[in-house]
PDB file of C-alpha atoms in Angstrom:
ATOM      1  CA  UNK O   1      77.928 105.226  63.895  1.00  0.00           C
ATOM      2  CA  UNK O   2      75.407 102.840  61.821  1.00  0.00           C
ATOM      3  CA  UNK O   3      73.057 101.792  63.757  1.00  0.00           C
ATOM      4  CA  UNK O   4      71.654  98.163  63.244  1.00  0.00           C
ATOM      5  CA  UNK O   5      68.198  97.227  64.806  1.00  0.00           C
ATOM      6  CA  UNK O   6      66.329  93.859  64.155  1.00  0.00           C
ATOM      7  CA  UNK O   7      62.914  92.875  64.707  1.00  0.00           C
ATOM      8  CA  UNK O   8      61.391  90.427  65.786  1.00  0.00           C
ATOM      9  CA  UNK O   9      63.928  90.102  69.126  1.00  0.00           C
ATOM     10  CA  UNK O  10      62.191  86.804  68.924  1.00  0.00           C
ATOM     11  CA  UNK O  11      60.230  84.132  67.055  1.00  0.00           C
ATOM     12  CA  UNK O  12      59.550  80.565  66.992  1.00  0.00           C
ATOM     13  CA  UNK O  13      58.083  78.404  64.023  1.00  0.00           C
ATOM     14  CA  UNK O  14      56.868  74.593  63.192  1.00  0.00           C
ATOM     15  CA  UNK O  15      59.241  72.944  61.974  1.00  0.00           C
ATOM     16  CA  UNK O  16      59.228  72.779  57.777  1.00  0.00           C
ATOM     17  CA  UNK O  17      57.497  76.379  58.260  1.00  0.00           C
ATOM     18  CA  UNK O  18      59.231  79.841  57.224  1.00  0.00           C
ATOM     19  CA  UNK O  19      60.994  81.824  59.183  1.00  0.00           C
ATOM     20  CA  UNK O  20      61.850  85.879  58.342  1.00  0.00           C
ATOM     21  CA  UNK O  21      63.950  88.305  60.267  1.00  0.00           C
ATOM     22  CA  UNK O  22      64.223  91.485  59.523  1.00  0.00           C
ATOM     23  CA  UNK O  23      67.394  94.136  59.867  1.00  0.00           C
ATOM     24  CA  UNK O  24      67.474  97.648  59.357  1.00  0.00           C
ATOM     25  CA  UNK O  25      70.514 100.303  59.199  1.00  0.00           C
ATOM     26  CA  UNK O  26      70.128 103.751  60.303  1.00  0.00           C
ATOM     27  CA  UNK O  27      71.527 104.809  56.885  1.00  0.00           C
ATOM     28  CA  UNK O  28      72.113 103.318  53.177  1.00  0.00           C
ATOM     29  CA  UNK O  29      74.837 100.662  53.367  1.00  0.00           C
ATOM     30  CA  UNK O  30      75.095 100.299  49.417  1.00  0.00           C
ATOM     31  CA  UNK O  31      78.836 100.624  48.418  1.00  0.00           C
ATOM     32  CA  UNK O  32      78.683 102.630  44.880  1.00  0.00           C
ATOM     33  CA  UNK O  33      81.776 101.199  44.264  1.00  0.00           C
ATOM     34  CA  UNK O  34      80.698  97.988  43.505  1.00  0.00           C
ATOM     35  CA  UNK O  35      77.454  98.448  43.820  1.00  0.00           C
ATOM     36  CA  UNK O  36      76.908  96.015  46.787  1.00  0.00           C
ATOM     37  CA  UNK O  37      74.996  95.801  49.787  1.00  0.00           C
ATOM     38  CA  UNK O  38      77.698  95.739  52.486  1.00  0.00           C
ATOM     39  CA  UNK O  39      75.085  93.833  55.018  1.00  0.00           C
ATOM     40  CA  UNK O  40      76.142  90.217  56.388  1.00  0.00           C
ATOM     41  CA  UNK O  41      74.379  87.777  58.606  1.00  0.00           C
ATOM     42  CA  UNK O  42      75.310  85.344  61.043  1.00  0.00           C
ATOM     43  CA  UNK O  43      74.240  82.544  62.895  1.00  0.00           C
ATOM     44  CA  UNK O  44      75.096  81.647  66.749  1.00  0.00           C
ATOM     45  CA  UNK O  45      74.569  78.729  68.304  1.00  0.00           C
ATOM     46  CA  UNK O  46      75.545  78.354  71.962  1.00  0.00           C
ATOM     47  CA  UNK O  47      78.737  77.198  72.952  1.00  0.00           C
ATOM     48  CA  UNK O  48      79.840  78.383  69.017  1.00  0.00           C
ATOM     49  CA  UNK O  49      81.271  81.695  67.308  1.00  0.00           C
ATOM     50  CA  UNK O  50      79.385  83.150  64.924  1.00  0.00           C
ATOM     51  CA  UNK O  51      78.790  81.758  61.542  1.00  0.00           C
ATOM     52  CA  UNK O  52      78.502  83.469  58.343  1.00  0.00           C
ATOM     53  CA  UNK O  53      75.576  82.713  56.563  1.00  0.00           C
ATOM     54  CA  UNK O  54      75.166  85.683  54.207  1.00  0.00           C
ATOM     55  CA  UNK O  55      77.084  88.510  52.656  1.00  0.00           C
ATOM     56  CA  UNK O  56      76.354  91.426  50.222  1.00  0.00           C
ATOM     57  CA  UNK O  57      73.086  91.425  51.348  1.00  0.00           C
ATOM     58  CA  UNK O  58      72.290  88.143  49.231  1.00  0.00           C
ATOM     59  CA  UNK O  59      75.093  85.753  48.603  1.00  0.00           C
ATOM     60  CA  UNK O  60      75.358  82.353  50.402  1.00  0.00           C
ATOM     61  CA  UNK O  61      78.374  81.669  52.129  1.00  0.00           C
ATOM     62  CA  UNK O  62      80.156  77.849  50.722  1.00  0.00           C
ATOM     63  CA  UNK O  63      78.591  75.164  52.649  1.00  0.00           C
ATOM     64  CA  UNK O  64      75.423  76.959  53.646  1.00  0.00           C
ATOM     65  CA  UNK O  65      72.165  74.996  52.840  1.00  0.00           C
ATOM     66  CA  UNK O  66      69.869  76.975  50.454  1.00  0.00           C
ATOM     67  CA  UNK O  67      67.169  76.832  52.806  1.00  0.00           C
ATOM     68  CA  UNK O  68      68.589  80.182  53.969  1.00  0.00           C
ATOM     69  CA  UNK O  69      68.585  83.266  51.882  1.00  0.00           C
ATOM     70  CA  UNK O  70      69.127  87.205  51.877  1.00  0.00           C
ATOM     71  CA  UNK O  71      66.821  89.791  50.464  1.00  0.00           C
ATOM     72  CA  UNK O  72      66.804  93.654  50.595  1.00  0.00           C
ATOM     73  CA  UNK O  73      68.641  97.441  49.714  1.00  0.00           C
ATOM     74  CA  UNK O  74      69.316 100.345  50.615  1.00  0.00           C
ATOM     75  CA  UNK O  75      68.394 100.603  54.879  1.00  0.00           C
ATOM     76  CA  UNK O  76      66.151  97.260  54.913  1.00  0.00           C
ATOM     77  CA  UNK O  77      67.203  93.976  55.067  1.00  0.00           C
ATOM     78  CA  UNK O  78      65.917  90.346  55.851  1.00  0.00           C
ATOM     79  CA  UNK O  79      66.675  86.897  56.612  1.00  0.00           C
ATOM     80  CA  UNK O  80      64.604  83.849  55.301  1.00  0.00           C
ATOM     81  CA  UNK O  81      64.580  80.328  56.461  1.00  0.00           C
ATOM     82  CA  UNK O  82      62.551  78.593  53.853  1.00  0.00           C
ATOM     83  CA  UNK O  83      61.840  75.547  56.094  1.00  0.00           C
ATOM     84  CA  UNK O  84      63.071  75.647  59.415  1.00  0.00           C
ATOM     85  CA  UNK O  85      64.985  72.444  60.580  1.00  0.00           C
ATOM     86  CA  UNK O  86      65.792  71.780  64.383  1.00  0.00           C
ATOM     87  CA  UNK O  87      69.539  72.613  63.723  1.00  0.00           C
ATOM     88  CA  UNK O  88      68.552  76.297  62.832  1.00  0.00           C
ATOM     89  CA  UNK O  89      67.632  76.691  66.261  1.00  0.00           C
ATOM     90  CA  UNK O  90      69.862  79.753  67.629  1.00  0.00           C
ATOM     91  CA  UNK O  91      70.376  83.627  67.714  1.00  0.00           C
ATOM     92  CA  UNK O  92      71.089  85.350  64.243  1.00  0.00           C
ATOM     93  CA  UNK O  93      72.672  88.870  63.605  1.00  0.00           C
ATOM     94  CA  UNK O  94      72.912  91.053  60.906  1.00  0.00           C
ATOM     95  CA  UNK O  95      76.349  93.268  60.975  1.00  0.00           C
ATOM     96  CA  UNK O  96      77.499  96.602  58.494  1.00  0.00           C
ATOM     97  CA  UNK O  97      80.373  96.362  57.025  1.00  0.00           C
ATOM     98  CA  UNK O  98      80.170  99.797  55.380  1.00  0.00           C
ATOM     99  CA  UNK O  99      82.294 101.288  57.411  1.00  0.00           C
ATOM    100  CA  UNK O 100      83.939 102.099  60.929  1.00  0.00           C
ATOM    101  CA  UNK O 101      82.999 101.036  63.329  1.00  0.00           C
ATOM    102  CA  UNK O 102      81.386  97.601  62.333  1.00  0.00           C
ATOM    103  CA  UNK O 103      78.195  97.252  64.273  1.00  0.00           C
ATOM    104  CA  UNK O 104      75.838  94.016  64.977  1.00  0.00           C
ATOM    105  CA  UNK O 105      72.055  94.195  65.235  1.00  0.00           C
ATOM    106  CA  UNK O 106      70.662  93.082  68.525  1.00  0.00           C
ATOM    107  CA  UNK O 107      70.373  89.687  67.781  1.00  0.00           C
ATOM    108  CA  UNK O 108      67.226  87.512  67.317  1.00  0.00           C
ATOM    109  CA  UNK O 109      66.294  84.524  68.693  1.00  0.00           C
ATOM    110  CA  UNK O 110      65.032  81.733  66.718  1.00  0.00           C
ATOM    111  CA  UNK O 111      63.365  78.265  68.398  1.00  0.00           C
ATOM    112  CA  UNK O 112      60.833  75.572  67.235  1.00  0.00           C
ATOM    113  CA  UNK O 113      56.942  75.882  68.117  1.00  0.00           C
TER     114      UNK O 113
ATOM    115  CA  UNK N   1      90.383  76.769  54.360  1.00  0.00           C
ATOM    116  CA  UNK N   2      91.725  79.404  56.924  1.00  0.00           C
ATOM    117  CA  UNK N   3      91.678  78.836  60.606  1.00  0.00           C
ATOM    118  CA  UNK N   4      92.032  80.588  63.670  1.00  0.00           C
ATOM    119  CA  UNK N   5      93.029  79.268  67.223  1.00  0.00           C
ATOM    120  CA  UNK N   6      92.572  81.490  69.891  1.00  0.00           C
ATOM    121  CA  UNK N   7      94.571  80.893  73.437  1.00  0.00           C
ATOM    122  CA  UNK N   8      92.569  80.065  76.401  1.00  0.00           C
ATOM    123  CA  UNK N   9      90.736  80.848  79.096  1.00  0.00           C
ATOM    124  CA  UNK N  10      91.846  83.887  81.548  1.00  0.00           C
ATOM    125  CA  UNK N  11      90.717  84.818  84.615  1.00  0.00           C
ATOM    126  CA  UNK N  12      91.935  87.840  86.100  1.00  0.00           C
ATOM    127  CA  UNK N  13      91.727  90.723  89.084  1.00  0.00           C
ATOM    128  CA  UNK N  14      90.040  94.277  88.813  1.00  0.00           C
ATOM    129  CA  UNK N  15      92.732  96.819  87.391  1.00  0.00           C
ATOM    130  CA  UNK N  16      94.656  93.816  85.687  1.00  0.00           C
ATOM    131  CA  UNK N  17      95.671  93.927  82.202  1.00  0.00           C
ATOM    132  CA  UNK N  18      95.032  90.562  79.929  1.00  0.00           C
ATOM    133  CA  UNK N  19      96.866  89.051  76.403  1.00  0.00           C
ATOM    134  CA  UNK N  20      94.956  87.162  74.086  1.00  0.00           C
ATOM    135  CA  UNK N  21      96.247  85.478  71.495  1.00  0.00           C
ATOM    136  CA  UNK N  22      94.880  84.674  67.575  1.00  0.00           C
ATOM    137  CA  UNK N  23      96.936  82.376  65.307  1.00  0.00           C
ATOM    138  CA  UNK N  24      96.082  82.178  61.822  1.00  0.00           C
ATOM    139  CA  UNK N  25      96.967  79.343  59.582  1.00  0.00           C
ATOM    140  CA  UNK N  26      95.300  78.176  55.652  1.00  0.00           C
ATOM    141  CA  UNK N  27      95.861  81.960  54.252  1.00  0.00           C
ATOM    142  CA  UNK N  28      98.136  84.579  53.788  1.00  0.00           C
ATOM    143  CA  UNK N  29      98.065  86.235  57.198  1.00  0.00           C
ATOM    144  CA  UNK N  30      99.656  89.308  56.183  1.00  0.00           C
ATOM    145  CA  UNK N  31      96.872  90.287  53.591  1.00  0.00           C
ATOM    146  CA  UNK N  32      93.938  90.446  55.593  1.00  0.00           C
ATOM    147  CA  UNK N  33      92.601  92.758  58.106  1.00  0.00           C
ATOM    148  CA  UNK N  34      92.014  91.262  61.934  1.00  0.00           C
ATOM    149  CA  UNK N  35      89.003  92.237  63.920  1.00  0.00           C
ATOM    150  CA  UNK N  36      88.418  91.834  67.282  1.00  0.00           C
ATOM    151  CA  UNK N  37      84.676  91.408  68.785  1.00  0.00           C
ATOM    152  CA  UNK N  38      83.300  90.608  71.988  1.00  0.00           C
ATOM    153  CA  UNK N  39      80.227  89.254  73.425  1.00  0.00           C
ATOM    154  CA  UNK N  40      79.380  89.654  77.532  1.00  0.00           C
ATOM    155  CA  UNK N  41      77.318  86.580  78.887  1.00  0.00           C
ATOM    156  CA  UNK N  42      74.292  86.241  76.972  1.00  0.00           C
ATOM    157  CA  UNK N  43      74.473  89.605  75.236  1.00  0.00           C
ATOM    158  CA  UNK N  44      75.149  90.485  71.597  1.00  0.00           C
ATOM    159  CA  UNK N  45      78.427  91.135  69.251  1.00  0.00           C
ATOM    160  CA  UNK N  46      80.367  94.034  70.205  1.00  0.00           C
ATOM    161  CA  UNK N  47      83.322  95.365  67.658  1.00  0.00           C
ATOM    162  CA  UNK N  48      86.104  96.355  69.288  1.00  0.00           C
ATOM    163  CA  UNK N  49      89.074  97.210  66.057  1.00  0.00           C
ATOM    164  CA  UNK N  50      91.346  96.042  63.754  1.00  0.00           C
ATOM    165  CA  UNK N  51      94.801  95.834  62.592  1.00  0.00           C
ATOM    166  CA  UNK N  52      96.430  94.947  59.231  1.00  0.00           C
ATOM    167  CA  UNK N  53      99.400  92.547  59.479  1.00  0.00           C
ATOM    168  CA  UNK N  54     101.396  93.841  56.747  1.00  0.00           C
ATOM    169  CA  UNK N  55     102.048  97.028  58.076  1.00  0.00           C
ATOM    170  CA  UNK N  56     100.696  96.265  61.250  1.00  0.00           C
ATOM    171  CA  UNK N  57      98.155  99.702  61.730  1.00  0.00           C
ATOM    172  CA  UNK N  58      95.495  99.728  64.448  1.00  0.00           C
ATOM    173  CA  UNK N  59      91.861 101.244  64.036  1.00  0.00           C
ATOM    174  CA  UNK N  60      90.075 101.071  67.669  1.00  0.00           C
ATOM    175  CA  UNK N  61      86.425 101.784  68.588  1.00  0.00           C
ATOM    176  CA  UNK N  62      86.414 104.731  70.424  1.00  0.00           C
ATOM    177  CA  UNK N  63      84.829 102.962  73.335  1.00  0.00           C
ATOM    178  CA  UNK N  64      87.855 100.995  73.941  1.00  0.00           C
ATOM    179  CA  UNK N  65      90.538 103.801  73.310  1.00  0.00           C
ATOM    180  CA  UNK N  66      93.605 104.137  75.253  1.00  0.00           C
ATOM    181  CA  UNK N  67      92.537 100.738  77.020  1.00  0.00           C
ATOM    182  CA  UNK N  68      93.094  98.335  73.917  1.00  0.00           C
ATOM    183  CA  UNK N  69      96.021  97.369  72.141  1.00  0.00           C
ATOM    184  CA  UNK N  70      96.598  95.154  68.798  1.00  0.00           C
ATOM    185  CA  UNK N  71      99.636  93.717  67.598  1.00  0.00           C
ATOM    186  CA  UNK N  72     100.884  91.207  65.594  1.00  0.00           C
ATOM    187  CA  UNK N  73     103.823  88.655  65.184  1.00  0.00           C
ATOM    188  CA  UNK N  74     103.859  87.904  61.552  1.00  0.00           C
ATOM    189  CA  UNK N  75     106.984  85.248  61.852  1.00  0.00           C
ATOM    190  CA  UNK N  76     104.495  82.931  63.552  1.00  0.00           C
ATOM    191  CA  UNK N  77     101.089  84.502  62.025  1.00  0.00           C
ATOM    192  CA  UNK N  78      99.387  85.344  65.260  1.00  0.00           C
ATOM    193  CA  UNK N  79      97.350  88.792  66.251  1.00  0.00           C
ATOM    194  CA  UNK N  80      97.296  89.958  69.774  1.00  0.00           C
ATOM    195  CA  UNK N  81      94.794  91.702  72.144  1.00  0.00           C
ATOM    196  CA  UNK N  82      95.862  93.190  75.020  1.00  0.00           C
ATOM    197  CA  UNK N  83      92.954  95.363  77.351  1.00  0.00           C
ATOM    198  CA  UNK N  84      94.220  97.038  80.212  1.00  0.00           C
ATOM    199  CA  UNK N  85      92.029  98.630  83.815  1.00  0.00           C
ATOM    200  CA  UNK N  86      89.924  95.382  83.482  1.00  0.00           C
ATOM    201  CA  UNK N  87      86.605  95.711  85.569  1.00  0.00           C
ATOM    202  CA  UNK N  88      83.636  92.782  85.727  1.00  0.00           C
ATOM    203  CA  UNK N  89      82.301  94.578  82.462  1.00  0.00           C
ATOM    204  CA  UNK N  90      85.113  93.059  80.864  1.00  0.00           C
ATOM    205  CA  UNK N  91      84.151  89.894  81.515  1.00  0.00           C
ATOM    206  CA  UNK N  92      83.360  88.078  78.154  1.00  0.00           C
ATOM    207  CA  UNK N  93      83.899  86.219  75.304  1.00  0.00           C
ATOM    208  CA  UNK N  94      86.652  87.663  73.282  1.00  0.00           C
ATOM    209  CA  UNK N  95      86.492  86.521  69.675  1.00  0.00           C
ATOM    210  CA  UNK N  96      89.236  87.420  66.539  1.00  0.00           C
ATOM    211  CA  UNK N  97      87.596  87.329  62.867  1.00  0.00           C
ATOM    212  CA  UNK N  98      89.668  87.811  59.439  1.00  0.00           C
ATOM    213  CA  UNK N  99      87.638  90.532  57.441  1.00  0.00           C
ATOM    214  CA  UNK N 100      87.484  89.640  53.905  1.00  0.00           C
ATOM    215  CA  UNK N 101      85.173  92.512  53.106  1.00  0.00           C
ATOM    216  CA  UNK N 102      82.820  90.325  55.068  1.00  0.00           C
ATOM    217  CA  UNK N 103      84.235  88.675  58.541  1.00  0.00           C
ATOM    218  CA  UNK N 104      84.118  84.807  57.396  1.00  0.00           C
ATOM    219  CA  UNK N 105      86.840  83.675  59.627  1.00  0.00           C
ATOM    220  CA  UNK N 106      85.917  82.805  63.387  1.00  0.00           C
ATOM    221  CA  UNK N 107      88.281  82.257  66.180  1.00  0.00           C
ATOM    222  CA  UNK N 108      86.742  80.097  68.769  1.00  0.00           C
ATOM    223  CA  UNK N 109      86.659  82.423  71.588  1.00  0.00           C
ATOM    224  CA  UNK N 110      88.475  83.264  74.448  1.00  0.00           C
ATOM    225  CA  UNK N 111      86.498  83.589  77.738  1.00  0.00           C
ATOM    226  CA  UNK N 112      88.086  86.187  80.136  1.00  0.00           C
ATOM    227  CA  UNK N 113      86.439  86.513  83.691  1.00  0.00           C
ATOM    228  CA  UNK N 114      87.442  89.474  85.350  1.00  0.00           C
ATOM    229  CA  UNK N 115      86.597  88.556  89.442  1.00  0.00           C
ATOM    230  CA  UNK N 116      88.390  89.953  92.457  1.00  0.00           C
TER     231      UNK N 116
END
């Protein structure tokens, strides 16, 4: 199985500051056959399913301000919130879809300083 | 824009078995695979399988083997779990997701509390 681990567990930020999470796999998640990054991240807020923010590594999901973007390849992967607004307030997870089974990161914990 | 409405809340005994339902609606249901995840109170995503309406095969994580079952109704669009041998460390939030590569689909959760 891939293993997903994400660091920090927590972190919390002014407001209008950046915010980075990192993600890493226990192996390479790039699909040769389309030469993708099969890495997506989600956001939880309590009370809510998951939301997906990010997939292939790098592409916004419709409807997801810009503030938030995806970066990395290969094993390492991260999560940027440009300027963190109170509604980003919640617990985001990065997931492998490369292949069975899917696994989640840990989960980390975002709230305002 | 797809959607997915989960049935609700379930609370059953030790040893019990319990049926949740997923209903899709906005897509073609039989085209896309169905994932199942959980989440115990205030812990992280746990994947649990899939199954593919059209032809309706199951792939389980081995964890839940022999204890999990997915099927699916495709006159009315709607996946099923069914987990068998409940104990309290069943007790969760039990969510279905449409994988489109990605999973961008979210039911909105079905809480099962497993309490004697």
């Amino acid at each position: 199985d891939i293993v997903m681990t994400q660091s920090p567990d927590s972190l919390a930020v002014s407001l209008g500051e950046r915010a980075s999470i990192n993600c890493k796999s226990s192996q390479y998640i790039f699909d040769n056959s389309n030469k993708k990054n099969s890495l997506s991240w989600f956001q939880q807020k309590p009370g809510q399913p998951p939301r997906l923010l990010i997939y292939w590594a790098t592409t916004r999901q419709s409807g997801v301000p810009d503030r938030f973007s995806g970066s990395g390849s290969g094993t390492d992967f991260t999560l940027t919130i440009s300027s963190l607004q109170a509604e980003d307030v919640a617990v985001y997870y990065c997931q492998q879809y490369y292949n069975l089974p899917r696994t989640f990161g840990p989960g980390t914990r975002v709230d305002i300083k | 824009q797809g959607q997915l409405l989960q049935s609700g809340t379930e609370v059953k005994k030790p040893g019990a078995s319990v049926k949740v339902s997923c209903k899709s609606s906005g897509y073609t249901f039989r085209d896309y695979y169905m994932h199942w995840v959980r989440q115990a109170p205030g812990q992280g995503l746990e994947w649990m399988g899939w199954i593919f309406p059209k032809t309706g095969g199951t792939y389980y994580a081995q964890k839940f083997q022999g204890r999990v079952t997915l099927t699916r109704d495709t006159s009315i669009t709607t996946t099923y779990l069914e987990l068998s041998s409940l104990t309290s460390d069943d007790t969760a939030l039990y969510y279905c997701t449409r994988e489109n590569w990605f999973f961008d689909y979210w039911g909105q959760g079905t809480l099962v509390t497993v309490s004697s």
